[in-house]
PDB file of C-alpha atoms in Angstrom:
ATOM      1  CA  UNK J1474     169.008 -28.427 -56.489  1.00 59.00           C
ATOM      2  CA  UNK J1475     167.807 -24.709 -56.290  1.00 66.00           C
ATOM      3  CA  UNK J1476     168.099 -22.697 -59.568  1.00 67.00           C
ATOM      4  CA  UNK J1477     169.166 -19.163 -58.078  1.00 71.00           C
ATOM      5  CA  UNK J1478     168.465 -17.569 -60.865  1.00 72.00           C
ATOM      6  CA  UNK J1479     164.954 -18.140 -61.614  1.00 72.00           C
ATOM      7  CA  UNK J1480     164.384 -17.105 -57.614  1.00 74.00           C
ATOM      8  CA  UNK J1481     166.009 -13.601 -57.942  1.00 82.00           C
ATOM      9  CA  UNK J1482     164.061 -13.347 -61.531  1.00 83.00           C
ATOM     10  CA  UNK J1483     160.543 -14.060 -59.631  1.00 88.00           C
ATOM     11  CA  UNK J1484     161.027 -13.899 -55.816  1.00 90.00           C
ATOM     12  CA  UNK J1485     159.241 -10.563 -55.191  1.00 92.00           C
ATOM     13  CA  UNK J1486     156.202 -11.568 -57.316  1.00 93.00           C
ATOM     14  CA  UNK J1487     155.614 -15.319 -55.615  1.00 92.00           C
ATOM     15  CA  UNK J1488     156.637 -13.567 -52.375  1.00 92.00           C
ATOM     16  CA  UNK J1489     155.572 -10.376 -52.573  1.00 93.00           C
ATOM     17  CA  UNK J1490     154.749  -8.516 -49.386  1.00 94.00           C
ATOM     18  CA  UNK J1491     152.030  -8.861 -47.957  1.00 91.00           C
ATOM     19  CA  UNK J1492     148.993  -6.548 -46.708  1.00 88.00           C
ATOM     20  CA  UNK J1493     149.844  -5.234 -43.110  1.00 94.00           C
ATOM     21  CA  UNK J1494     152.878  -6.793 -43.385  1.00 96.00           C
ATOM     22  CA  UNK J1495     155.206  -3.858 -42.904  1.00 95.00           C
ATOM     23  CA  UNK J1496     152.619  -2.487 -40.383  1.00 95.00           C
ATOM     24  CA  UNK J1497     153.154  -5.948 -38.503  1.00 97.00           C
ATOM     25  CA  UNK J1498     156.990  -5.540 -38.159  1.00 96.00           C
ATOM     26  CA  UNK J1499     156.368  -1.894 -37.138  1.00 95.00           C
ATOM     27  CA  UNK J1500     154.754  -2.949 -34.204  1.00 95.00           C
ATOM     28  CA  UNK J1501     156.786  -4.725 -32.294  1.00 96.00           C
ATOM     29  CA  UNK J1502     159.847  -3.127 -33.939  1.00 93.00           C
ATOM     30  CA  UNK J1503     159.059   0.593 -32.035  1.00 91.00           C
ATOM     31  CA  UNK J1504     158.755  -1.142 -28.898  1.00 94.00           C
ATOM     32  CA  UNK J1505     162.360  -0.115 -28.840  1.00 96.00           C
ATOM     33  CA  UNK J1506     164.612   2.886 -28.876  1.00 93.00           C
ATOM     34  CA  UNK J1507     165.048   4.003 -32.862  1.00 88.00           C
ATOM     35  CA  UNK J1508     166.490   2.743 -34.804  1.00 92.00           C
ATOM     36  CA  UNK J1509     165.584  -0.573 -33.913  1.00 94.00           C
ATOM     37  CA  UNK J1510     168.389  -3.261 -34.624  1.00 96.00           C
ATOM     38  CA  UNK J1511     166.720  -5.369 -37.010  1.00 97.00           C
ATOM     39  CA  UNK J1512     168.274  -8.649 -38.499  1.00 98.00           C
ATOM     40  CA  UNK J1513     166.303 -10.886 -41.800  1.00 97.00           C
ATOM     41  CA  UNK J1514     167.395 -14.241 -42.232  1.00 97.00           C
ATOM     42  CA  UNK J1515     167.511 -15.611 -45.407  1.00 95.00           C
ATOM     43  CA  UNK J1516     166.057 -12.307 -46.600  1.00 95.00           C
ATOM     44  CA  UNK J1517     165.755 -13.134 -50.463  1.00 92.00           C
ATOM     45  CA  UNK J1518     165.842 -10.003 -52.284  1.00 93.00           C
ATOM     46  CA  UNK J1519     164.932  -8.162 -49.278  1.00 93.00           C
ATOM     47  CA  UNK J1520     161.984  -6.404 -49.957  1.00 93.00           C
ATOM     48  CA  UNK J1521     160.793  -6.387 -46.515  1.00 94.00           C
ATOM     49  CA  UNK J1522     163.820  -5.052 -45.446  1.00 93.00           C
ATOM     50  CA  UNK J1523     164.552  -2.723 -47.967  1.00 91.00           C
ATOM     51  CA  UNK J1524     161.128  -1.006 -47.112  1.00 92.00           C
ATOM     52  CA  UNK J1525     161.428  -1.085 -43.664  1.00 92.00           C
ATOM     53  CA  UNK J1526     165.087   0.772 -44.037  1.00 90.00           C
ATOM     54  CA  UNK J1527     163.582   3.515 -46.105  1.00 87.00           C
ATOM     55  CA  UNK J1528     161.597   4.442 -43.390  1.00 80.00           C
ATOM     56  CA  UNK J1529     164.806   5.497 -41.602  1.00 70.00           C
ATOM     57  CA  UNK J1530     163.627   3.880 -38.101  1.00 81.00           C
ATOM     58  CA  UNK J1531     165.502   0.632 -38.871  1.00 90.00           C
ATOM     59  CA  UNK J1532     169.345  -0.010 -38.508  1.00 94.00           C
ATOM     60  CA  UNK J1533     168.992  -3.340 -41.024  1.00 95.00           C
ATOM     61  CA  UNK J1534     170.835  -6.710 -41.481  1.00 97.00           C
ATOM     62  CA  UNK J1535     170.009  -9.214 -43.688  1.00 97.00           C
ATOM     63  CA  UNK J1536     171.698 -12.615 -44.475  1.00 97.00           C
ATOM     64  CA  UNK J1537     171.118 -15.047 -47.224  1.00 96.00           C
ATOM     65  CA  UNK J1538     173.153 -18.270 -47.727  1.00 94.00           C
ATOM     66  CA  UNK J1539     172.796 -17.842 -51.859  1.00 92.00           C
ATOM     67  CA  UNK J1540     175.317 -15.278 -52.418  1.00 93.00           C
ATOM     68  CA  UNK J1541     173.307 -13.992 -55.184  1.00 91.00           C
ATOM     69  CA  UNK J1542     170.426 -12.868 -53.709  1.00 92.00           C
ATOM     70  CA  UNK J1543     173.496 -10.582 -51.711  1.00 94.00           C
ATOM     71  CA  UNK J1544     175.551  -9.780 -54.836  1.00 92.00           C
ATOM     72  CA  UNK J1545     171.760  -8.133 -55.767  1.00 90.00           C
ATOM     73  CA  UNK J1546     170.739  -6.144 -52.975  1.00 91.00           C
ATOM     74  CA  UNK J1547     174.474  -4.574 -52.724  1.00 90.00           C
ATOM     75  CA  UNK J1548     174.216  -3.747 -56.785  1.00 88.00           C
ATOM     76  CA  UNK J1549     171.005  -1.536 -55.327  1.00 81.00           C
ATOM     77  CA  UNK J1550     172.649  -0.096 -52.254  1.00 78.00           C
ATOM     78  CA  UNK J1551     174.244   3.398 -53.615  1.00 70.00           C
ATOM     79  CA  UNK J1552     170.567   4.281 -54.495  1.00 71.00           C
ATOM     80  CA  UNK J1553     169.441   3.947 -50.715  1.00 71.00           C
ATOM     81  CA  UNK J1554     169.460   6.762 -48.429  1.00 72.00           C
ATOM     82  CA  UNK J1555     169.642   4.133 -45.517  1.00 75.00           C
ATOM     83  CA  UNK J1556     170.956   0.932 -46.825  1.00 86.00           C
ATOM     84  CA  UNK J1557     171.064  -2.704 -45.462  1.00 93.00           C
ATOM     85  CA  UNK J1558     173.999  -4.467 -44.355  1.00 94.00           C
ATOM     86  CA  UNK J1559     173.787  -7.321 -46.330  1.00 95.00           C
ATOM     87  CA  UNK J1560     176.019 -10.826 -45.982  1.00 96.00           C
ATOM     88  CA  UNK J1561     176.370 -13.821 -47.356  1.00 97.00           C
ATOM     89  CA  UNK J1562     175.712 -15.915 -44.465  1.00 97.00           C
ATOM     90  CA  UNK J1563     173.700 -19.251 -43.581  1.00 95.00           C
ATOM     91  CA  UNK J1564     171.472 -19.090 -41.093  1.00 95.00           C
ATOM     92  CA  UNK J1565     173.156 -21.820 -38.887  1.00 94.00           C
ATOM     93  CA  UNK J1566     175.732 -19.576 -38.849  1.00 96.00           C
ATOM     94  CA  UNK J1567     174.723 -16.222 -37.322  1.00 97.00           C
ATOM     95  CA  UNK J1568     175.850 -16.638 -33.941  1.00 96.00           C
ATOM     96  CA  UNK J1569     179.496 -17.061 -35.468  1.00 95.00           C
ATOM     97  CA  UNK J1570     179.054 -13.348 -37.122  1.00 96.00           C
ATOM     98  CA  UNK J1571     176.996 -10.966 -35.063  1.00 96.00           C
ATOM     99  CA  UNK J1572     177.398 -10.342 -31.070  1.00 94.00           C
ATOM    100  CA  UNK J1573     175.114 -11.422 -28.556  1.00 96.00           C
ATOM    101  CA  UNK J1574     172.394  -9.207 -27.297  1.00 97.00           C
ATOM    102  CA  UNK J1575     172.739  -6.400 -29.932  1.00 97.00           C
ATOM    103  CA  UNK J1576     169.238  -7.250 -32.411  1.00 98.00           C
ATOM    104  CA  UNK J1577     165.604  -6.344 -31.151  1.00 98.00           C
ATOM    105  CA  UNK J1578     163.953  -8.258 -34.079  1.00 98.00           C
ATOM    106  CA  UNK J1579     165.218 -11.173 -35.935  1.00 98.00           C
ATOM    107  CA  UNK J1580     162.777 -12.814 -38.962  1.00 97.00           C
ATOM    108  CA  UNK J1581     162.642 -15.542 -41.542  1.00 96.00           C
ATOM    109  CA  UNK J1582     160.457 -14.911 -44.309  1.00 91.00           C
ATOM    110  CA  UNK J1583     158.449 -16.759 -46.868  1.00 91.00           C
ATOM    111  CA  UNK J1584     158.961 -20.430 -45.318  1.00 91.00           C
ATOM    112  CA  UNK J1585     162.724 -20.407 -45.974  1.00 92.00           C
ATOM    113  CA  UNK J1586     163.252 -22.249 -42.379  1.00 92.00           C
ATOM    114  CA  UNK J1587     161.990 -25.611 -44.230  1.00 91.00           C
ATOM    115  CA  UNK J1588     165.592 -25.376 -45.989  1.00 92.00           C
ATOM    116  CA  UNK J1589     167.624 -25.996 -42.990  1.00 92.00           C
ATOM    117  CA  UNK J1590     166.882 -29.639 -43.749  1.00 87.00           C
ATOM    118  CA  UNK J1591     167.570 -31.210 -40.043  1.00 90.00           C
ATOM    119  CA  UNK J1592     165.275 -30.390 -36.757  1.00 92.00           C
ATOM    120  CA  UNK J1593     168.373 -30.131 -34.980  1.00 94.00           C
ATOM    121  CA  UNK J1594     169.502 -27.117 -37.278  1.00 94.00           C
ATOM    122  CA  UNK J1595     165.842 -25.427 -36.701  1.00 94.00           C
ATOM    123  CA  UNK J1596     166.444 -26.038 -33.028  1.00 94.00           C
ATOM    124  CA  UNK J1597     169.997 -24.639 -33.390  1.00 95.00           C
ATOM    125  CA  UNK J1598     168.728 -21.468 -35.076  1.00 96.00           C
ATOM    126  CA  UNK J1599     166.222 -20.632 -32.614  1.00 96.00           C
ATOM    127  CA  UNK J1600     168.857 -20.939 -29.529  1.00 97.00           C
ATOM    128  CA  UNK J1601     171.194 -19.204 -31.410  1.00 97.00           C
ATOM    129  CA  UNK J1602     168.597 -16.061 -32.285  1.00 98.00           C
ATOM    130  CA  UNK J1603     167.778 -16.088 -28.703  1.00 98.00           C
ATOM    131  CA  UNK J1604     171.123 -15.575 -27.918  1.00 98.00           C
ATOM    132  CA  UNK J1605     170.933 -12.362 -30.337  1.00 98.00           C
ATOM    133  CA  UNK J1606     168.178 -10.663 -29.150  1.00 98.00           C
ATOM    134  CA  UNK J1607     168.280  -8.265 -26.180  1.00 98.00           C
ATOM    135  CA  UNK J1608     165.978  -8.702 -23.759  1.00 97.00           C
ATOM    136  CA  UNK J1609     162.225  -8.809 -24.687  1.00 97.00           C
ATOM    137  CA  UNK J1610     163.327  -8.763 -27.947  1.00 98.00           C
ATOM    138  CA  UNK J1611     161.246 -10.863 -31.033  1.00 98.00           C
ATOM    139  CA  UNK J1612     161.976 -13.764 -32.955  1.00 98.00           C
ATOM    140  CA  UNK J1613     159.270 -13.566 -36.171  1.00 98.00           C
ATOM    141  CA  UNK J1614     159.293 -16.799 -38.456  1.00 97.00           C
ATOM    142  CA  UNK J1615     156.565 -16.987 -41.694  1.00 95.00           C
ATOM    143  CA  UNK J1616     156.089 -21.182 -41.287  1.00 95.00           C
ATOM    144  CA  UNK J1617     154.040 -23.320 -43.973  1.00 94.00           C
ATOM    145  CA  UNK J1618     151.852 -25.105 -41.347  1.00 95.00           C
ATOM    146  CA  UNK J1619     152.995 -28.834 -41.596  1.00 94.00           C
ATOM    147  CA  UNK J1620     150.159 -29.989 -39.810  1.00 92.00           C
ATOM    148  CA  UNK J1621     147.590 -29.454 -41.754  1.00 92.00           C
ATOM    149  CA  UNK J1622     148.917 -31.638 -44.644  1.00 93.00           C
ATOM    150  CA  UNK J1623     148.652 -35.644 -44.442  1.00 91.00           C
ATOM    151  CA  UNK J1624     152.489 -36.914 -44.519  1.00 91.00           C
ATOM    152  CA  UNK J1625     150.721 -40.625 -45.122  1.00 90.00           C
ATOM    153  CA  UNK J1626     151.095 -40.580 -48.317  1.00 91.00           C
ATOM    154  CA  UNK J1627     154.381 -40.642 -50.397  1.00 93.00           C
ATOM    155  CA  UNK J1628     153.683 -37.334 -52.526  1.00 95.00           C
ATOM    156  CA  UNK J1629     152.068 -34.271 -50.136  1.00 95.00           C
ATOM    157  CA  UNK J1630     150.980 -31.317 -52.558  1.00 95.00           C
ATOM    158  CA  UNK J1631     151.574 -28.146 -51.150  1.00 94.00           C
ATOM    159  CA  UNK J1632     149.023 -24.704 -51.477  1.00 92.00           C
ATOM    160  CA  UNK J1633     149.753 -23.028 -54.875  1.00 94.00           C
ATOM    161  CA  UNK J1634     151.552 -19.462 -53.989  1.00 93.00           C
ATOM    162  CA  UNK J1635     150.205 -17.062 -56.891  1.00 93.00           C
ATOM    163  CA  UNK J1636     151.913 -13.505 -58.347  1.00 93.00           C
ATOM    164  CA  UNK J1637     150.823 -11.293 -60.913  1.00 94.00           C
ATOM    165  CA  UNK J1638     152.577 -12.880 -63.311  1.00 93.00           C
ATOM    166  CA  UNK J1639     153.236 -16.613 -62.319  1.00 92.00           C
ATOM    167  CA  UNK J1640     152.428 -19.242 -60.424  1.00 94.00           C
ATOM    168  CA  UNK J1641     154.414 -21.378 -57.419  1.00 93.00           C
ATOM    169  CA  UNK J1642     153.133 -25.401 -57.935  1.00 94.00           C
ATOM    170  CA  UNK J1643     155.125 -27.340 -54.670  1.00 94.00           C
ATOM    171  CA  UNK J1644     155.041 -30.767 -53.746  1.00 95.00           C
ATOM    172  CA  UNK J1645     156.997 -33.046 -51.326  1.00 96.00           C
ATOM    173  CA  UNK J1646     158.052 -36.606 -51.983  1.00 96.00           C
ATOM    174  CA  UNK J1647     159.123 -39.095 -48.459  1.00 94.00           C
ATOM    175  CA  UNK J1648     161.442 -41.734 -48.610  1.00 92.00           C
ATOM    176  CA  UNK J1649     159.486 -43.689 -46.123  1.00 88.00           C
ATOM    177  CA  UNK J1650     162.755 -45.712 -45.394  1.00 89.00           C
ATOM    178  CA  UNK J1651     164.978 -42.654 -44.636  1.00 89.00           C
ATOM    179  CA  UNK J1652     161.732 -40.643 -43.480  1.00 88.00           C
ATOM    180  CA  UNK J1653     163.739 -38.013 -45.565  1.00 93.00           C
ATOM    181  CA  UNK J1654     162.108 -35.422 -47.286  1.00 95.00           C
ATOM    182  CA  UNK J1655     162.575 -33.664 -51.052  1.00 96.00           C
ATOM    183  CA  UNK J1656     160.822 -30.484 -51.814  1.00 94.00           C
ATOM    184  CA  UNK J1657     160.336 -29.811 -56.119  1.00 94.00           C
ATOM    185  CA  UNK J1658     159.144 -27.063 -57.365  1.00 92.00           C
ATOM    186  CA  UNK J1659     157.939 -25.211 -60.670  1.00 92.00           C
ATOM    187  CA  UNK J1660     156.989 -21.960 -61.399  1.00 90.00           C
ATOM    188  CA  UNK J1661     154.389 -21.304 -64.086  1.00 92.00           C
ATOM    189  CA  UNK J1662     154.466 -17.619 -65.771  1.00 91.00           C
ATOM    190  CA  UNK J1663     151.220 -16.418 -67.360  1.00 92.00           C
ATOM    191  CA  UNK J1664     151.939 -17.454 -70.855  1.00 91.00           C
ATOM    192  CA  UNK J1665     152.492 -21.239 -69.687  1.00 90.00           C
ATOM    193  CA  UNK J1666     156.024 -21.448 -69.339  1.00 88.00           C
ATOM    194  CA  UNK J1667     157.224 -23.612 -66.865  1.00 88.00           C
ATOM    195  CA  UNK J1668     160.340 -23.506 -64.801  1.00 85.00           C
ATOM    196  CA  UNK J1669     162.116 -26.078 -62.732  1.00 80.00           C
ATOM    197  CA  UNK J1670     162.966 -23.883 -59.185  1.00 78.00           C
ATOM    198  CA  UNK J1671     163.539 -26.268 -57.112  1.00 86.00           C
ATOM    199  CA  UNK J1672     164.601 -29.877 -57.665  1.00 88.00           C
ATOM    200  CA  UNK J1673     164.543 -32.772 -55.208  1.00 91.00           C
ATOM    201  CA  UNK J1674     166.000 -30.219 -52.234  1.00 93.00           C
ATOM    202  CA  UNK J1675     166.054 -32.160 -48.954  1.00 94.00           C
ATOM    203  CA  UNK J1676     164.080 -30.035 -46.356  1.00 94.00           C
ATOM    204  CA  UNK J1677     162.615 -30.396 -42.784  1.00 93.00           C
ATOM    205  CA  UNK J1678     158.855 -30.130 -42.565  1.00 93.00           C
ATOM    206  CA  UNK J1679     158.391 -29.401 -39.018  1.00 89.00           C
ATOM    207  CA  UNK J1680     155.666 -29.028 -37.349  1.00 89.00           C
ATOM    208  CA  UNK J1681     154.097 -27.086 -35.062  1.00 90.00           C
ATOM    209  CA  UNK J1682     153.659 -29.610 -32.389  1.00 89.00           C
ATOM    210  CA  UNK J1683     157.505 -30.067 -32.746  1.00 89.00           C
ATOM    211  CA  UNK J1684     158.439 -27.221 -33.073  1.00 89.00           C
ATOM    212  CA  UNK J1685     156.688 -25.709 -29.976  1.00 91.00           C
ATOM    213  CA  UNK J1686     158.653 -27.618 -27.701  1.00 92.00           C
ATOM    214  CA  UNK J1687     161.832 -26.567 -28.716  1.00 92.00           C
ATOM    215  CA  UNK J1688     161.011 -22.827 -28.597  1.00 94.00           C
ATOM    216  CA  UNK J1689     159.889 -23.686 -24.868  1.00 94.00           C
ATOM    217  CA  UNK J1690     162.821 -25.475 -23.961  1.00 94.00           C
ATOM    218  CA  UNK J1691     164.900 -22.506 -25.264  1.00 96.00           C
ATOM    219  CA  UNK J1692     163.390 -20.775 -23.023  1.00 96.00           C
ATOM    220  CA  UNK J1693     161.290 -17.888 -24.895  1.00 97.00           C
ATOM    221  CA  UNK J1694     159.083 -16.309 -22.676  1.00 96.00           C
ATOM    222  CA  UNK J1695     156.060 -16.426 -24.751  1.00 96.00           C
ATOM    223  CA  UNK J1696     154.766 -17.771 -28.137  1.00 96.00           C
ATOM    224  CA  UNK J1697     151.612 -15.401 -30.572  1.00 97.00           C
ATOM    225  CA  UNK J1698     150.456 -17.363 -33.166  1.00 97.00           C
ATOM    226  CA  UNK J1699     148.945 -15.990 -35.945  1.00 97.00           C
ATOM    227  CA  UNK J1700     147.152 -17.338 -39.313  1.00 96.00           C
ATOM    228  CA  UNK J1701     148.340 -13.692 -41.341  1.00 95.00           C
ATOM    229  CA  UNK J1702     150.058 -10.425 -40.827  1.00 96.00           C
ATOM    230  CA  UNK J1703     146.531  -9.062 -39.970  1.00 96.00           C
ATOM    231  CA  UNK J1704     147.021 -11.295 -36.550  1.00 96.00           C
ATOM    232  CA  UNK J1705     144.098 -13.288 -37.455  1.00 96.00           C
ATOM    233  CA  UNK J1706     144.118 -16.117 -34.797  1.00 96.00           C
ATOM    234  CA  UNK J1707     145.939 -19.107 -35.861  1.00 96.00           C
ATOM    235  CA  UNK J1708     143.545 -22.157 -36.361  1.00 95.00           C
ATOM    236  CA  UNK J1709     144.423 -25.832 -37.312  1.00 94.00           C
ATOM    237  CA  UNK J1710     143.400 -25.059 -41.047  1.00 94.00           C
ATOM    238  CA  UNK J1711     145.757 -22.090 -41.559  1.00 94.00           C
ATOM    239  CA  UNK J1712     147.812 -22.363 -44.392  1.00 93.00           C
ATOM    240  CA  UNK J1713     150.735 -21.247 -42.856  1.00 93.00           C
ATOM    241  CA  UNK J1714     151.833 -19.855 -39.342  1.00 96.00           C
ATOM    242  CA  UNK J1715     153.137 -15.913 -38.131  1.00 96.00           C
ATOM    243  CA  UNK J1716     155.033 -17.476 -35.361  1.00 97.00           C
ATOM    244  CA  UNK J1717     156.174 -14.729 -32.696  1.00 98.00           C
ATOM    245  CA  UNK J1718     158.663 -15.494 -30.008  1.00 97.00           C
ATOM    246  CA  UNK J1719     159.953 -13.319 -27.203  1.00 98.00           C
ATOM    247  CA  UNK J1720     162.403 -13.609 -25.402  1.00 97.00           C
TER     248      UNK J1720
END
């Protein structure tokens, strides 16, 4: 179980944006005519987008399967001089909604991909954004890199995110006889109290060397790896992964 509310509360301090970030998204995003066509998957509170928009090169969509994250950003929207589209969509379910060839950069931020809970859905999702973007256009994903962490043991304790004002503890339990996998997490504030997030949520923990493939046999054209929004070359002891696909 996810507790919505406690993520809208404290989403933009665990994952708040990071340095180059917006710089990073710029960069690829103005290899194309403005205003680039720019979609966010499972966007959050939309922070990223919401930045990128007031910089009035963007023409922004963002989707979010909790429809309170959307009920939020639209409660903000008469305040923007160049507001997001926002939807209350699942990310399995974007080729249903938007037509083909119309976005030049598609993202999912802050590890939300984990949440699609079956490889074949991450597969899915990465034909179906192909399908999305015009030609030469980017796929960006923000992965937790899997393969750094040592699945042989029943409980796999994941990096502590930290904000200014609380704390993100994560760990995964497998059911070795399912080879499921349930993601918990708490979030700590500064004067000690806890708060249940996320509660024995089935994700999929994918990993790079898995995950590779399928982005091959979709049939992007090329794959950047990077360890931060700084392009720091991924290593095997990144924390997480800037994945960049094109197609």
């Amino acid at each position: 179980m996810i507790y919505i509310k406690n993520w809208i509360e404290h989403y933009e301090d665990i994952f708040a944006l990071e340095p180059n970030e917006i710089n990073f998204y710029e960069s690829y995003s103005k290899q194309f005519n403005s205003p680039a066509k720019f979609l966010s998957c499972e966007c959050g509170t939309a922070e990223l987008s919401q930045t990128l928009a007031a910089r009035n090169n963007f023409d922004i969509t963002v989707t979010d399967s909790f429809k309170e994250f959307i009920s939020s950003i639209n409660s903000k929207q008469s305040e923007k001089e160049n507001p997001v589209k926002a939807f209350n969509i699942n990310p399995i379910d974007i080729s249903r909604y938007f037509g083909k060839e119309f976005f030049n950069v598609i993202t999912c931020c802050n590890h939300r991909l984990i949440f699609l809970q079956d490889k074949t859905l991450v597969e899915k999702l990465l034909f179906d954004a192909k399908t999305l973007l015009v030609d030469g256009g980017y796929l960006i994903l923000d992965l937790i890199n899997f393969s750094k962490l040592d699945f042989s043991h029943p409980r796999i304790d994941l990096p502590v995110l930290r904000g200014n004002n609380c704390a993100l503890y994560s760990y995964i339990l497998k059911d070795s006889e399912t080879m499921k996998y349930y993601l918990s997490q708490s979030l700590v504030t500064n004067t000690g109290k806890e708060i249940d997030e996320v509660k024995h949520e089935v994700i999929c923990p994918i990993s790079l060397e898995t995950f590779k493939p399928f982005a091959e046999k979709i049939g992007y054209s090329s794959i950047e790896l990077y360890s931060d929004f700084n392009k720091t070359p991924f290593t095997p002891d990144s924390n997480k992964i800037i994945c960049v696909l094109k197609k």
